Tab-separated table of C-alpha atoms and ligand atoms in Angstrom:
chain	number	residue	atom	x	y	z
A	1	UNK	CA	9.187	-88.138	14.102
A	2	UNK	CA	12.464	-89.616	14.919
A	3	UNK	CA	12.422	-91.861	18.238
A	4	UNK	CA	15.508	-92.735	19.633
A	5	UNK	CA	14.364	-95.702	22.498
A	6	UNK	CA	17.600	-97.407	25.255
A	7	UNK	CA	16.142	-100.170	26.860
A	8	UNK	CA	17.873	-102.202	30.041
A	9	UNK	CA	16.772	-105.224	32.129
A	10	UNK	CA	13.549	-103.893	33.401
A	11	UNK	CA	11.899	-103.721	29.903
A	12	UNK	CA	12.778	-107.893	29.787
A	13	UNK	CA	11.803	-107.885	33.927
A	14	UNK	CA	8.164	-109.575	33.613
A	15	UNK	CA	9.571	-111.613	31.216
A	16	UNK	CA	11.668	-113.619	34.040
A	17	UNK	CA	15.080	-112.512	33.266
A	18	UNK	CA	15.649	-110.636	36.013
A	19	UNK	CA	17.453	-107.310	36.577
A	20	UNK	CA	21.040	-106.322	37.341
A	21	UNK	CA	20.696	-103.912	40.287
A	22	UNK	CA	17.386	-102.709	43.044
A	23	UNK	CA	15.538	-104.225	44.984
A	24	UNK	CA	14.925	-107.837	45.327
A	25	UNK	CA	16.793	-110.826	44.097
A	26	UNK	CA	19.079	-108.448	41.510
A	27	UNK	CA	21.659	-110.582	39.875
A	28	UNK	CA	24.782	-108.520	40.666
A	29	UNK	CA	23.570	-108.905	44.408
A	30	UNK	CA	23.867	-112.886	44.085
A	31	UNK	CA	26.903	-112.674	41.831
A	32	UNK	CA	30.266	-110.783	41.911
A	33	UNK	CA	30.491	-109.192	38.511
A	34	UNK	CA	33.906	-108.991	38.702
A	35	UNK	CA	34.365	-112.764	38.821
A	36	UNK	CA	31.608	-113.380	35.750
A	37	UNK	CA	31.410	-110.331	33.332
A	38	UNK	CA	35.315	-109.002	33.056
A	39	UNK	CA	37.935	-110.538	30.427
A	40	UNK	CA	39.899	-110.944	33.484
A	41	UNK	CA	37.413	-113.744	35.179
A	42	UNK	CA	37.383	-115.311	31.751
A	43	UNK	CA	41.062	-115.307	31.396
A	44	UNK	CA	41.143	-116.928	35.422
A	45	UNK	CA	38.116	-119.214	34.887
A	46	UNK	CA	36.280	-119.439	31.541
A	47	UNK	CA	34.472	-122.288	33.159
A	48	UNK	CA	32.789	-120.224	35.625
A	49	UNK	CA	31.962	-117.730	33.171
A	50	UNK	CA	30.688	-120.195	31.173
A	51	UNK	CA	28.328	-121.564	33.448
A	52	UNK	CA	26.899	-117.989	34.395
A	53	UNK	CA	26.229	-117.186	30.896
A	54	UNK	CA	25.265	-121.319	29.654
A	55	UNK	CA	22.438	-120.713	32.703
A	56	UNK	CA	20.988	-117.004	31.307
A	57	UNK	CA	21.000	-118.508	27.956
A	58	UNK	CA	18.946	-120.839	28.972
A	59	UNK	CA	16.433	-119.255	30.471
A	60	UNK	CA	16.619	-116.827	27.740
A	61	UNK	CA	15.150	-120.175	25.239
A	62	UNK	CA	12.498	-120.605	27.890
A	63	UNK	CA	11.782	-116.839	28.011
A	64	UNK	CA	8.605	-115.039	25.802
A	65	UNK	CA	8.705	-111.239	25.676
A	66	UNK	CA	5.990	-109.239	27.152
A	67	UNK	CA	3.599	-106.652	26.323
A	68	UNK	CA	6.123	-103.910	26.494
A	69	UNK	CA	8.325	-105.783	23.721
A	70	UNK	CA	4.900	-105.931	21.625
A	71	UNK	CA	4.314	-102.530	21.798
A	72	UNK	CA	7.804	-101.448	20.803
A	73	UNK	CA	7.650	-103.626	17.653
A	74	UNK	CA	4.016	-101.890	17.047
A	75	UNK	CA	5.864	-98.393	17.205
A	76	UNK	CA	8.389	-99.701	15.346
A	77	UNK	CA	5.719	-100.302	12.354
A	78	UNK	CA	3.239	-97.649	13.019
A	79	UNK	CA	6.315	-94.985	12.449
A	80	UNK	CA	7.537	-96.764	9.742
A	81	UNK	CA	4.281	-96.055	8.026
A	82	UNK	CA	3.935	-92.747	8.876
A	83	UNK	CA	7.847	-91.941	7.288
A	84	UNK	CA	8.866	-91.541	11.147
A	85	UNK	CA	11.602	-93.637	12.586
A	86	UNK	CA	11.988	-95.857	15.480
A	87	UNK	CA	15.948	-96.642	16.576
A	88	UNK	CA	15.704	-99.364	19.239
A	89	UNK	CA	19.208	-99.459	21.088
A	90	UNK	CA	19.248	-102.075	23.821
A	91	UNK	CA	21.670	-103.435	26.891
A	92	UNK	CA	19.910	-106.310	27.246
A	93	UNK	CA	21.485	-109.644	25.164
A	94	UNK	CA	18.007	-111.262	25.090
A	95	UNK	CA	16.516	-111.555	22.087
A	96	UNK	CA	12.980	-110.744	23.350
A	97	UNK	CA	12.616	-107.402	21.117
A	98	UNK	CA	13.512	-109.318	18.187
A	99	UNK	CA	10.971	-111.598	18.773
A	100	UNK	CA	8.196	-109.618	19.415
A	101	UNK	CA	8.533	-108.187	16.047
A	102	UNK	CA	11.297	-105.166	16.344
A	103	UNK	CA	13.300	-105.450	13.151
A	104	UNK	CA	16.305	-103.233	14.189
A	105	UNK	CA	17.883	-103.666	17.003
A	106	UNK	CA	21.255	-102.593	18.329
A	107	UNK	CA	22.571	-104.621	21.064
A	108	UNK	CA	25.181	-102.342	22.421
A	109	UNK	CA	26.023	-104.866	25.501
A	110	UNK	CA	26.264	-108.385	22.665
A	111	UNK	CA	23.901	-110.751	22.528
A	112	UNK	CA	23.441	-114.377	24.419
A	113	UNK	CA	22.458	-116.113	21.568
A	114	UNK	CA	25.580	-115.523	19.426
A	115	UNK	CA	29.309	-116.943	20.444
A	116	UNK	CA	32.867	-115.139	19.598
A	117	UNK	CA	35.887	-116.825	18.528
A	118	UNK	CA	38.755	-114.977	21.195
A	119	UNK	CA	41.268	-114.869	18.619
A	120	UNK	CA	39.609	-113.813	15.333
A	121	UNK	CA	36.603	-112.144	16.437
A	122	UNK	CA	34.069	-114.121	14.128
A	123	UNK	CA	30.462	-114.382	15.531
A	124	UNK	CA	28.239	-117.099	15.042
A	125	UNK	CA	24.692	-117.662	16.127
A	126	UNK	CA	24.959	-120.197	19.820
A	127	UNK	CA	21.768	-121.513	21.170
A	128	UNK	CA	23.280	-124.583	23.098
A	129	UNK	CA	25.921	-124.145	26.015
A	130	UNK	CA	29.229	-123.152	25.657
A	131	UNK	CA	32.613	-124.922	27.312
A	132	UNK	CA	36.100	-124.036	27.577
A	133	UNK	CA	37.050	-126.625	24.302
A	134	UNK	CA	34.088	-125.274	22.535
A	135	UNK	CA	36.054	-124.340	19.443
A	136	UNK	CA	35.950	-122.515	16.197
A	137	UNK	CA	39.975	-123.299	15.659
A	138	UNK	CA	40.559	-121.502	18.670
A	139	UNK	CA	38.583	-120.842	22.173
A	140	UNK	CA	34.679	-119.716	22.077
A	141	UNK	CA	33.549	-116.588	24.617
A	142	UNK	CA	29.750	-115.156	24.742
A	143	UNK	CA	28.786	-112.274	22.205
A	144	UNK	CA	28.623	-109.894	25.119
A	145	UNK	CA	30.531	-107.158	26.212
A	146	UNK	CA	31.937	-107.140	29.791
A	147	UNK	CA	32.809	-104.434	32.182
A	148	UNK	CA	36.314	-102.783	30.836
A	149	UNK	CA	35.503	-103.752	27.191
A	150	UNK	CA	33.555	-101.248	25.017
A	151	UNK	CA	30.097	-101.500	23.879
A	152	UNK	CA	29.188	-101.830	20.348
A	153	UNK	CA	27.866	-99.727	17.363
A	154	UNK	CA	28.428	-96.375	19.214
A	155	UNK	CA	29.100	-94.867	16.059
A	156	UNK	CA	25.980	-95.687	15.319
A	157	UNK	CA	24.391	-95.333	18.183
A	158	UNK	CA	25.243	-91.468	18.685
A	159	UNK	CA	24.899	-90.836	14.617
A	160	UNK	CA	20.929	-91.953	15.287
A	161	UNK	CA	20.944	-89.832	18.468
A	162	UNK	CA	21.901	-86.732	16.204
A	163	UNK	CA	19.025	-87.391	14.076
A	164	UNK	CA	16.729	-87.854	17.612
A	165	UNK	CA	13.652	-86.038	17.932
A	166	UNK	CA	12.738	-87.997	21.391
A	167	UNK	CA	14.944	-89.994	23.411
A	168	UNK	CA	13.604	-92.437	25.631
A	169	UNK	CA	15.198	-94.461	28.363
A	170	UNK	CA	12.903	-97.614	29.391
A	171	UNK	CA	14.180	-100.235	32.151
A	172	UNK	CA	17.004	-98.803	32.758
A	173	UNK	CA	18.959	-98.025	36.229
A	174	UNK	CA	21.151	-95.299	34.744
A	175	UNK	CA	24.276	-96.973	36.082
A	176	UNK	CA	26.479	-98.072	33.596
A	177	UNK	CA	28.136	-95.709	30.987
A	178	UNK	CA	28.425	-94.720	28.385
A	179	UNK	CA	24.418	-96.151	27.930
A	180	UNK	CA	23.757	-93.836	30.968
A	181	UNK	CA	25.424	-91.040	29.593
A	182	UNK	CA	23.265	-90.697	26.258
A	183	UNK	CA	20.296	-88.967	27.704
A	184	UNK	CA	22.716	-86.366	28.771
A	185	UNK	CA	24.104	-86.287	25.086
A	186	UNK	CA	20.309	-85.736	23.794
A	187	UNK	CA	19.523	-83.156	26.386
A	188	UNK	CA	22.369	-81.111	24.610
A	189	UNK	CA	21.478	-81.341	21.295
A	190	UNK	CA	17.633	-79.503	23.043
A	191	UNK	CA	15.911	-82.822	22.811
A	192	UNK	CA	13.538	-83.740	24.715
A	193	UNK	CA	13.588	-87.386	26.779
A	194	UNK	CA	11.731	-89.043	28.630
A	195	UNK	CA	11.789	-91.994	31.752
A	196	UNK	CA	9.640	-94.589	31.644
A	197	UNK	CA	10.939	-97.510	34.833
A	198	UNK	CA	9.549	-98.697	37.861
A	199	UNK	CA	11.390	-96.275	40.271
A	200	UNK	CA	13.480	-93.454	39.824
A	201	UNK	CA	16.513	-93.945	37.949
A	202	UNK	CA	20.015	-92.741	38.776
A	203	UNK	CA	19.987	-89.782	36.523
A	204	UNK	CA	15.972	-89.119	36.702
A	205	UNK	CA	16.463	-85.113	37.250
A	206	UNK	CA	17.841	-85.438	33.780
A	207	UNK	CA	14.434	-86.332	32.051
A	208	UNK	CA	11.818	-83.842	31.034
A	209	UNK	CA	8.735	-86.220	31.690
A	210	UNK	CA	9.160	-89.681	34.239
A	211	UNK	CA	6.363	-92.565	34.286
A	212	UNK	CA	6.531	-95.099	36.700
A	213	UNK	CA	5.021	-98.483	36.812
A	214	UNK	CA	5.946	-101.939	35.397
A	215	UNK	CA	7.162	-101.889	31.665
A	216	UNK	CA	3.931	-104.303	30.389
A	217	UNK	CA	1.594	-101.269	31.833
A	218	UNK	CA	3.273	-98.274	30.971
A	219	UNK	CA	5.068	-98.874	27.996
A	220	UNK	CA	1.832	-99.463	25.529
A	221	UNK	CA	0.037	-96.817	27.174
A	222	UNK	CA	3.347	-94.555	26.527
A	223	UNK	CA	3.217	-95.795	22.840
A	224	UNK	CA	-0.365	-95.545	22.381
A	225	UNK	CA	0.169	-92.286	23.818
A	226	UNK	CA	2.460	-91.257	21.090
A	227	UNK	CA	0.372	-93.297	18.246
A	228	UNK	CA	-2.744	-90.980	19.163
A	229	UNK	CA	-0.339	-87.615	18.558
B	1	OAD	P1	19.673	-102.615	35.945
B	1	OAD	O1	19.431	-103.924	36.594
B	1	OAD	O2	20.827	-101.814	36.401
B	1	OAD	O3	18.371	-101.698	36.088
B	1	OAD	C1	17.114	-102.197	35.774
B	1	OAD	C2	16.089	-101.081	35.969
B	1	OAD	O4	14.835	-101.628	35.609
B	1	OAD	C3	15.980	-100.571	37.410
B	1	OAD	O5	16.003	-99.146	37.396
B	1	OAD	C4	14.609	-101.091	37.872
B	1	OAD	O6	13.933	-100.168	38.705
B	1	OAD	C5	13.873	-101.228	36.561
B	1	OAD	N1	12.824	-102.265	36.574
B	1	OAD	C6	12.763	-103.420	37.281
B	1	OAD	N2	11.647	-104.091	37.006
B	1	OAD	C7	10.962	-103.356	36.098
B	1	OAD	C8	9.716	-103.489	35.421
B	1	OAD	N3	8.922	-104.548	35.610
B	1	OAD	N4	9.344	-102.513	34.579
B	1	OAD	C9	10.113	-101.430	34.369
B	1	OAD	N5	11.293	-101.228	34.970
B	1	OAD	C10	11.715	-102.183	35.818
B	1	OAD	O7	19.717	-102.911	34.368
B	1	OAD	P2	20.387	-102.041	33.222
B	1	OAD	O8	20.217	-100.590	33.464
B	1	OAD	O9	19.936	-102.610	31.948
B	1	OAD	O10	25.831	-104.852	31.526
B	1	OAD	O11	21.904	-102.426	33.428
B	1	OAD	C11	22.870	-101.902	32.562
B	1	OAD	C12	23.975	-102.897	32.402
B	1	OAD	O12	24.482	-103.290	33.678
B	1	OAD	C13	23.554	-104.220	31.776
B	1	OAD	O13	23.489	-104.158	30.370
B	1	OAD	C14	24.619	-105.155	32.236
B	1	OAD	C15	24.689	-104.726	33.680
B	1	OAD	O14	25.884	-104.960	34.321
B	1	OAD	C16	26.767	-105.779	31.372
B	1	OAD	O15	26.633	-106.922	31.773
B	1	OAD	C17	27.970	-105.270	30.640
């Protein structure tokens, strides 16, 4: 079997990173986006940016991933053994998948841990902060994508959905495209998908089969679930 996972922010949720949008104290509720996650608030004030993503990164270093991680890297495995295939395509820029084990991971939104150069693109791994003269011949951003830019891997990313015989969407509010739009890509190619999140997401109705519950409960009995099969 061919299992095609998206995670978001709720997957890393019990983890303490926190989540974008819902309830509660969502990040985009006590931060304008558009003044910490465009090119156009880093071209105004890189410091500011800077700051926003110098503070996730480190909490991100002080962050351990949680059961649901685990049990993703255990399906990862288990398939691998039994000549099935797990493709593990993620919005979050934590590395908490990695280090629960997952081996392949696509981080279609960047990653926190790595830095670009502006000018010539190069990537290299970042675990301290980052400031407007930090410098690889010319100015440092964060490896992540912002809102206007466009994520990575989607070729990919929709050449492993083609190959899909599951999609799954874990964590995820369904609000951002084109992440949101790839269950609708799998539902047209007869797959089936499935919702696993702690509420309903924005495009539930397009799921055949929706779990709710916190990530570190439902996610190993979804994957245990599937083991059993
Ligand atoms: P969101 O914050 O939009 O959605 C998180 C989802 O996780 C919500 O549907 C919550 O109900 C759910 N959730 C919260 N706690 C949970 C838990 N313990 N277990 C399971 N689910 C839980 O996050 P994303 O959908 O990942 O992009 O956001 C997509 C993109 O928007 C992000 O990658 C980021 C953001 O702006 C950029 O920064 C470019």
């Amino acid at each position: 079997m061919n299992v095609f996972i998206l995670t978001g922010a709720g997957v890393s949720a019990e983890s303490g990173l926190g989540v974008f949008r819902g309830p509660g104290a969502a990040m985009w509720k006590r931060y304008d986006p558009m003044q910490l996650a465009t090119p156009e608030a880093f071209a105004r004030n890189p410091a500011l940016v800077h700051d926003f993503y110098n503070m996730r990164r480190r909490n991100l270093i002080a962050a351990s991933p949680n059961a649901a991680h685990v049990a993703l890297a255990r399906l990862e495995a288990q398939l691998a053994r039994r000549c099935g295939a797990l493709t593990l395509v993620t919005q979050n820029v934590d590395d908490l998948h990695e280090r629960a084990g997952s081996r392949r991971v696509i981080h279609m939104h960047g990653e926190l841990l790595k830095a670009r150069c502006a000018s010539c693109g190069a990537v290299s791994d970042r675990r301290d902060d980052l400031a407007v003269d930090s410098r690889c011949g010319c100015a440092l951003r964060p490896h992540v994508v912002w809102f206007g830019e466009t994520p990575l891997d989607l070729d990919e990313i929709f050449a492993a959905l083609e190959a899909a015989d599951l999609f799954v969407a874990i964590g995820t509010s369904g609000a951002v495209y084109p992440a949101a739009g790839l269950v609708r890509a799998a539902r047209g190619r007869g797959v089936r998908c499935c919702e696993l999140n702690l509420e309903a997401s924005d495009n539930a109705a397009e799921f055949d089969d929706r779990r709710y519950g916190p990530a570190s409960e439902i996610v190993p009995s979804w994957v245990e679930e599937i083991l059993a099969k």
